[in-house]
Tab-separated table of N, CA and C in Angstrom:
chain	number	residue	atom	x	y	z
A	122	MET	N	-166.869	-16.604	206.316
A	122	MET	CA	-167.288	-16.952	207.660
A	122	MET	C	-167.292	-15.706	208.543
A	123	PHE	N	-166.295	-14.853	208.329
A	123	PHE	CA	-166.223	-13.626	209.128
A	123	PHE	C	-167.478	-12.776	208.925
A	124	ALA	N	-167.929	-12.658	207.683
A	124	ALA	CA	-169.131	-11.865	207.402
A	124	ALA	C	-170.353	-12.466	208.110
A	125	TYR	N	-170.471	-13.787	208.103
A	125	TYR	CA	-171.584	-14.425	208.815
A	125	TYR	C	-171.500	-14.137	210.316
A	126	LEU	N	-170.320	-14.229	210.882
A	126	LEU	CA	-170.167	-13.988	212.323
A	126	LEU	C	-170.504	-12.544	212.682
A	127	VAL	N	-170.092	-11.597	211.855
A	127	VAL	CA	-170.438	-10.194	212.102
A	127	VAL	C	-171.958	-10.031	212.084
A	128	LEU	N	-172.608	-10.607	211.081
A	128	LEU	CA	-174.064	-10.521	210.968
A	128	LEU	C	-174.755	-11.169	212.169
A	129	LEU	N	-174.296	-12.337	212.554
A	129	LEU	CA	-174.963	-13.088	213.615
A	129	LEU	C	-174.714	-12.534	215.013
A	130	HIS	N	-173.695	-11.697	215.162
A	130	HIS	CA	-173.401	-11.114	216.477
A	130	HIS	C	-173.617	-9.610	216.493
A	131	ASP	N	-174.411	-9.120	215.575
A	131	ASP	CA	-174.774	-7.708	215.517
A	131	ASP	C	-175.516	-7.341	216.801
A	132	PRO	N	-175.166	-6.230	217.440
A	132	PRO	CA	-175.872	-5.843	218.668
A	132	PRO	C	-177.358	-5.550	218.437
A	133	LYS	N	-177.718	-5.227	217.206
A	133	LYS	CA	-179.130	-5.027	216.851
A	133	LYS	C	-179.506	-6.117	215.842
A	134	PRO	N	-179.802	-7.316	216.343
A	134	PRO	CA	-180.041	-8.445	215.432
A	134	PRO	C	-181.293	-8.258	214.586
A	135	HIS	N	-181.247	-8.831	213.412
A	135	HIS	CA	-182.396	-8.822	212.512
A	135	HIS	C	-183.386	-9.879	212.992
A	136	PRO	N	-184.676	-9.604	212.917
A	136	PRO	CA	-185.633	-10.603	213.390
A	136	PRO	C	-185.755	-11.817	212.464
A	137	PHE	N	-185.370	-11.650	211.186
A	137	PHE	CA	-185.522	-12.741	210.228
A	137	PHE	C	-184.366	-12.706	209.240
A	138	LEU	N	-183.623	-13.806	209.159
A	138	LEU	CA	-182.512	-13.914	208.215
A	138	LEU	C	-182.820	-14.977	207.179
A	139	CYS	N	-182.594	-14.656	205.926
A	139	CYS	CA	-182.693	-15.631	204.836
A	139	CYS	C	-181.311	-15.747	204.218
A	140	ILE	N	-180.809	-16.955	204.159
A	140	ILE	CA	-179.480	-17.184	203.586
A	140	ILE	C	-179.610	-18.272	202.536
A	141	GLU	N	-179.207	-17.945	201.331
A	141	GLU	CA	-179.257	-18.912	200.250
A	141	GLU	C	-177.884	-19.522	200.051
A	142	GLU	N	-177.833	-20.839	200.111
A	142	GLU	CA	-176.628	-21.623	199.889
A	142	GLU	C	-175.413	-21.079	200.654
A	143	PRO	N	-175.467	-21.152	201.979
A	143	PRO	CA	-174.358	-20.640	202.780
A	143	PRO	C	-173.048	-21.393	202.547
A	144	GLU	N	-173.129	-22.561	201.922
A	144	GLU	CA	-171.921	-23.348	201.665
A	144	GLU	C	-171.044	-22.750	200.572
A	145	ASN	N	-171.606	-21.862	199.763
A	145	ASN	CA	-170.817	-21.257	198.681
A	145	ASN	C	-169.701	-20.384	199.248
A	146	GLN	N	-168.514	-20.583	198.732
A	146	GLN	CA	-167.332	-19.801	199.110
A	146	GLN	C	-166.948	-19.973	200.581
A	147	LEU	N	-167.362	-21.079	201.187
A	147	LEU	CA	-167.019	-21.331	202.578
A	147	LEU	C	-166.225	-22.626	202.673
A	148	PHE	N	-165.158	-22.595	203.427
A	148	PHE	CA	-164.332	-23.769	203.640
A	148	PHE	C	-165.208	-24.874	204.230
A	149	PRO	N	-165.242	-26.070	203.634
A	149	PRO	CA	-166.180	-27.121	204.065
A	149	PRO	C	-166.112	-27.473	205.550
A	150	GLN	N	-164.945	-27.384	206.154
A	150	GLN	CA	-164.827	-27.722	207.577
A	150	GLN	C	-165.525	-26.701	208.477
A	151	LEU	N	-165.935	-25.556	207.923
A	151	LEU	CA	-166.611	-24.536	208.724
A	151	LEU	C	-168.133	-24.665	208.693
A	152	LEU	N	-168.656	-25.577	207.892
A	152	LEU	CA	-170.107	-25.691	207.756
A	152	LEU	C	-170.787	-26.018	209.085
A	153	GLY	N	-170.232	-26.930	209.845
A	153	GLY	CA	-170.811	-27.283	211.140
A	153	GLY	C	-170.811	-26.107	212.096
A	154	LEU	N	-169.717	-25.363	212.121
A	154	LEU	CA	-169.631	-24.180	212.981
A	154	LEU	C	-170.668	-23.142	212.564
A	155	LEU	N	-170.838	-22.946	211.265
A	155	LEU	CA	-171.826	-21.978	210.793
A	155	LEU	C	-173.234	-22.395	211.207
A	156	VAL	N	-173.567	-23.663	211.052
A	156	VAL	CA	-174.898	-24.132	211.451
A	156	VAL	C	-175.097	-23.927	212.951
A	157	GLU	N	-174.075	-24.182	213.756
A	157	GLU	CA	-174.179	-23.937	215.203
A	157	GLU	C	-174.415	-22.457	215.503
A	158	GLU	N	-173.701	-21.595	214.810
A	158	GLU	CA	-173.882	-20.145	215.008
A	158	GLU	C	-175.290	-19.711	214.612
A	159	LEU	N	-175.802	-20.258	213.509
A	159	LEU	CA	-177.165	-19.937	213.080
A	159	LEU	C	-178.189	-20.459	214.094
A	160	ARG	N	-177.933	-21.625	214.624
A	160	ARG	CA	-178.824	-22.206	215.644
A	160	ARG	C	-178.825	-21.323	216.893
A	161	ASP	N	-177.662	-20.880	217.337
A	161	ASP	CA	-177.567	-19.998	218.502
A	161	ASP	C	-178.314	-18.690	218.256
A	162	TYR	N	-178.213	-18.166	217.037
A	162	TYR	CA	-178.928	-16.940	216.674
A	162	TYR	C	-180.433	-17.154	216.827
A	163	ALA	N	-180.920	-18.304	216.356
A	163	ALA	CA	-182.344	-18.613	216.459
A	163	ALA	C	-182.768	-18.770	217.920
A	164	VAL	N	-181.925	-19.369	218.729
A	164	VAL	CA	-182.234	-19.543	220.152
A	164	VAL	C	-182.348	-18.184	220.839
A	165	ARG	N	-181.556	-17.215	220.387
A	165	ARG	CA	-181.603	-15.867	220.966
A	165	ARG	C	-182.803	-15.063	220.458
A	166	GLY	N	-183.631	-15.648	219.590
A	166	GLY	CA	-184.861	-14.969	219.200
A	166	GLY	C	-185.014	-14.653	217.728
A	167	GLY	N	-183.964	-14.769	216.937
A	167	GLY	CA	-184.093	-14.499	215.507
A	167	GLY	C	-184.609	-15.723	214.772
A	168	GLN	N	-185.251	-15.497	213.668
A	168	GLN	CA	-185.665	-16.601	212.813
A	168	GLN	C	-184.661	-16.712	211.682
A	169	VAL	N	-184.329	-17.938	211.323
A	169	VAL	CA	-183.332	-18.187	210.284
A	169	VAL	C	-183.932	-19.145	209.260
A	170	PHE	N	-183.826	-18.757	207.999
A	170	PHE	CA	-184.260	-19.610	206.893
A	170	PHE	C	-183.060	-19.807	205.982
A	171	ILE	N	-182.682	-21.051	205.779
A	171	ILE	CA	-181.550	-21.372	204.907
A	171	ILE	C	-182.061	-22.245	203.776
A	172	SER	N	-181.686	-21.898	202.571
A	172	SER	CA	-181.920	-22.824	201.460
A	172	SER	C	-180.565	-23.348	201.031
A	173	THR	N	-180.503	-24.635	200.778
A	173	THR	CA	-179.222	-25.236	200.429
A	173	THR	C	-179.418	-26.393	199.462
A	174	HIS	N	-178.387	-26.666	198.718
A	174	HIS	CA	-178.325	-27.860	197.881
A	174	HIS	C	-177.156	-28.724	198.337
A	175	SER	N	-176.736	-28.520	199.574
A	175	SER	CA	-175.563	-29.199	200.101
A	175	SER	C	-175.936	-30.257	201.131
A	176	PRO	N	-175.674	-31.513	200.827
A	176	PRO	CA	-175.869	-32.552	201.838
A	176	PRO	C	-174.963	-32.323	203.053
A	177	GLU	N	-173.809	-31.714	202.838
A	177	GLU	CA	-172.894	-31.462	203.955
A	177	GLU	C	-173.493	-30.478	204.956
A	178	VAL	N	-174.178	-29.454	204.479
A	178	VAL	CA	-174.854	-28.533	205.392
A	178	VAL	C	-175.955	-29.285	206.128
A	179	LEU	N	-176.723	-30.051	205.393
A	179	LEU	CA	-177.845	-30.784	205.983
A	179	LEU	C	-177.388	-31.790	207.030
A	180	ASN	N	-176.186	-32.315	206.903
A	180	ASN	CA	-175.667	-33.248	207.908
A	180	ASN	C	-175.523	-32.608	209.284
A	181	HIS	N	-175.470	-31.289	209.336
A	181	HIS	CA	-175.313	-30.584	210.615
A	181	HIS	C	-176.641	-30.071	211.174
A	182	VAL	N	-177.724	-30.306	210.457
A	182	VAL	CA	-179.044	-29.808	210.844
A	182	VAL	C	-179.816	-30.920	211.550
A	183	GLU	N	-180.523	-30.564	212.605
A	183	GLU	CA	-181.370	-31.517	213.323
A	183	GLU	C	-182.659	-31.729	212.538
A	184	ILE	N	-183.257	-32.893	212.685
A	184	ILE	CA	-184.471	-33.215	211.927
A	184	ILE	C	-185.596	-32.223	212.216
A	185	ASP	N	-185.704	-31.741	213.440
A	185	ASP	CA	-186.760	-30.784	213.783
A	185	ASP	C	-186.522	-29.402	213.177
A	186	GLU	N	-185.345	-29.181	212.639
A	186	GLU	CA	-185.011	-27.889	212.029
A	186	GLU	C	-185.153	-27.908	210.505
A	187	ALA	N	-185.439	-29.061	209.933
A	187	ALA	CA	-185.409	-29.212	208.480
A	187	ALA	C	-186.811	-29.359	207.894
A	188	PHE	N	-186.990	-28.724	206.757
A	188	PHE	CA	-188.258	-28.771	206.038
A	188	PHE	C	-187.989	-29.103	204.581
A	189	PHE	N	-188.934	-29.763	203.970
A	189	PHE	CA	-188.827	-30.169	202.582
A	189	PHE	C	-189.789	-29.315	201.777
A	190	LEU	N	-189.293	-28.657	200.741
A	190	LEU	CA	-190.139	-27.862	199.864
A	190	LEU	C	-190.366	-28.630	198.575
A	191	LYS	N	-191.610	-28.714	198.181
A	191	LYS	CA	-191.963	-29.472	196.995
A	191	LYS	C	-192.971	-28.667	196.187
A	192	LYS	N	-192.690	-28.527	194.905
A	192	LYS	CA	-193.576	-27.756	194.040
A	192	LYS	C	-194.430	-28.701	193.204
A	193	GLU	N	-195.741	-28.518	193.302
A	193	GLU	CA	-196.686	-29.317	192.537
A	193	GLU	C	-197.719	-28.396	191.926
A	194	GLN	N	-197.860	-28.457	190.618
A	194	GLN	CA	-198.832	-27.656	189.885
A	194	GLN	C	-198.698	-26.168	190.207
A	195	GLY	N	-197.454	-25.706	190.309
A	195	GLY	CA	-197.192	-24.292	190.538
A	195	GLY	C	-197.326	-23.828	191.973
A	196	ILE	N	-197.581	-24.745	192.900
A	196	ILE	CA	-197.746	-24.381	194.307
A	196	ILE	C	-196.668	-25.077	195.120
A	197	THR	N	-195.992	-24.318	195.963
A	197	THR	CA	-194.942	-24.883	196.801
A	197	THR	C	-195.520	-25.262	198.155
A	198	ALA	N	-195.312	-26.503	198.522
A	198	ALA	CA	-195.741	-27.006	199.828
A	198	ALA	C	-194.507	-27.171	200.710
A	199	ILE	N	-194.663	-26.872	201.984
A	199	ILE	CA	-193.575	-27.004	202.945
A	199	ILE	C	-193.976	-28.054	203.971
A	200	GLU	N	-193.136	-29.081	204.076
A	200	GLU	CA	-193.418	-30.185	204.997
A	200	GLU	C	-192.253	-30.352	205.960
A	201	PRO	N	-192.520	-30.439	207.261
A	201	PRO	CA	-191.442	-30.725	208.213
A	201	PRO	C	-190.933	-32.152	208.012
A	202	LEU	N	-189.630	-32.320	207.938
A	202	LEU	CA	-189.075	-33.672	207.810
A	202	LEU	C	-189.386	-34.505	209.045
A	203	ALA	N	-189.539	-33.849	210.180
A	203	ALA	CA	-189.819	-34.569	211.421
A	203	ALA	C	-191.168	-35.283	211.387
A	204	ASP	N	-192.065	-34.869	210.502
A	204	ASP	CA	-193.371	-35.523	210.398
A	204	ASP	C	-193.300	-36.873	209.694
A	205	ASN	N	-192.193	-37.139	209.025
A	205	ASN	CA	-192.039	-38.394	208.301
A	205	ASN	C	-191.423	-39.428	209.250
A	206	GLN	N	-192.208	-40.431	209.607
A	206	GLN	CA	-191.756	-41.415	210.592
A	206	GLN	C	-190.579	-42.253	210.100
A	207	GLN	N	-190.535	-42.559	208.810
A	207	GLN	CA	-189.420	-43.345	208.278
A	207	GLN	C	-188.114	-42.553	208.385
A	208	ILE	N	-188.153	-41.280	208.029
A	208	ILE	CA	-186.948	-40.445	208.144
A	208	ILE	C	-186.538	-40.336	209.604
A	209	ARG	N	-187.513	-40.149	210.475
A	209	ARG	CA	-187.211	-40.058	211.913
A	209	ARG	C	-186.534	-41.341	212.398
A	210	ARG	N	-187.003	-42.503	211.940
A	210	ARG	CA	-186.376	-43.775	212.338
A	210	ARG	C	-184.938	-43.858	211.826
A	211	PHE	N	-184.720	-43.444	210.586
A	211	PHE	CA	-183.351	-43.445	210.048
A	211	PHE	C	-182.430	-42.596	210.926
A	212	ILE	N	-182.896	-41.420	211.320
A	212	ILE	CA	-182.087	-40.513	212.148
A	212	ILE	C	-181.832	-41.142	213.518
A	213	GLU	N	-182.852	-41.751	214.095
A	213	GLU	CA	-182.694	-42.406	215.397
A	213	GLU	C	-181.684	-43.547	215.333
A	214	GLU	N	-181.536	-44.157	214.149
A	214	GLU	CA	-180.579	-45.252	213.982
A	214	GLU	C	-179.179	-44.755	213.626
A	215	GLY	N	-178.998	-43.430	213.558
A	215	GLY	CA	-177.664	-42.885	213.357
A	215	GLY	C	-177.385	-42.255	212.005
A	216	ASP	N	-178.362	-42.310	211.090
A	216	ASP	CA	-178.155	-41.653	209.798
A	216	ASP	C	-178.187	-40.142	209.965
A	217	LYS	N	-177.667	-39.459	208.968
A	217	LYS	CA	-177.709	-37.998	208.925
A	217	LYS	C	-178.567	-37.591	207.743
A	218	LEU	N	-179.174	-36.408	207.851
A	218	LEU	CA	-180.076	-35.953	206.796
A	218	LEU	C	-179.389	-35.858	205.436
A	219	GLY	N	-178.159	-35.366	205.414
A	219	GLY	CA	-177.433	-35.261	204.148
A	219	GLY	C	-177.187	-36.613	203.511
A	220	TRP	N	-176.889	-37.611	204.328
A	220	TRP	CA	-176.685	-38.968	203.798
A	220	TRP	C	-177.974	-39.483	203.170
A	221	LEU	N	-179.102	-39.240	203.861
A	221	LEU	CA	-180.397	-39.684	203.345
A	221	LEU	C	-180.739	-38.965	202.041
A	222	TRP	N	-180.394	-37.695	201.974
A	222	TRP	CA	-180.649	-36.915	200.763
A	222	TRP	C	-179.860	-37.499	199.590
A	223	ASN	N	-178.595	-37.828	199.841
A	223	ASN	CA	-177.768	-38.409	198.786
A	223	ASN	C	-178.326	-39.737	198.273
A	224	GLN	N	-179.102	-40.412	199.092
A	224	GLN	CA	-179.679	-41.694	198.692
A	224	GLN	C	-181.138	-41.532	198.217
A	225	ASP	N	-181.557	-40.287	197.991
A	225	ASP	CA	-182.938	-39.995	197.551
A	225	ASP	C	-183.995	-40.531	198.509
A	226	LEU	N	-183.725	-40.444	199.812
A	226	LEU	CA	-184.666	-40.948	200.804
A	226	LEU	C	-185.416	-39.855	201.541
A	227	LEU	N	-185.271	-38.597	201.104
A	227	LEU	CA	-185.946	-37.498	201.800
A	227	LEU	C	-187.254	-37.096	201.146
A	228	GLU	N	-187.741	-37.852	200.210
A	228	GLU	CA	-189.032	-37.534	199.591
A	228	GLU	C	-190.120	-37.665	200.645
A	229	ILE	N	-191.010	-36.722	200.659
A	229	ILE	CA	-192.140	-36.728	201.600
A	229	ILE	C	-193.330	-37.401	200.934
């Protein structure tokens, strides 16, 4: 977590950050704090791309911040989860993205 905080509060921020599976080697209770720090970094002007296989990380992400990547015939398509009305309704009713993922409901 300390390394992430140093990176995210660098006086000369990077314009684009890619982080693969930030949940690895991180205490699970810190995942929400990390997502908030990444969100603040993006608000300050940086772009952040996270790939994860963790429903726990996804539970801290807003629907407008999440995208679904799907590979078909060797081509990867990127779809905003917010474009899916059923997923949006689930979120409006109180579900979290990670919970929906665990139930295989995030298919676009």
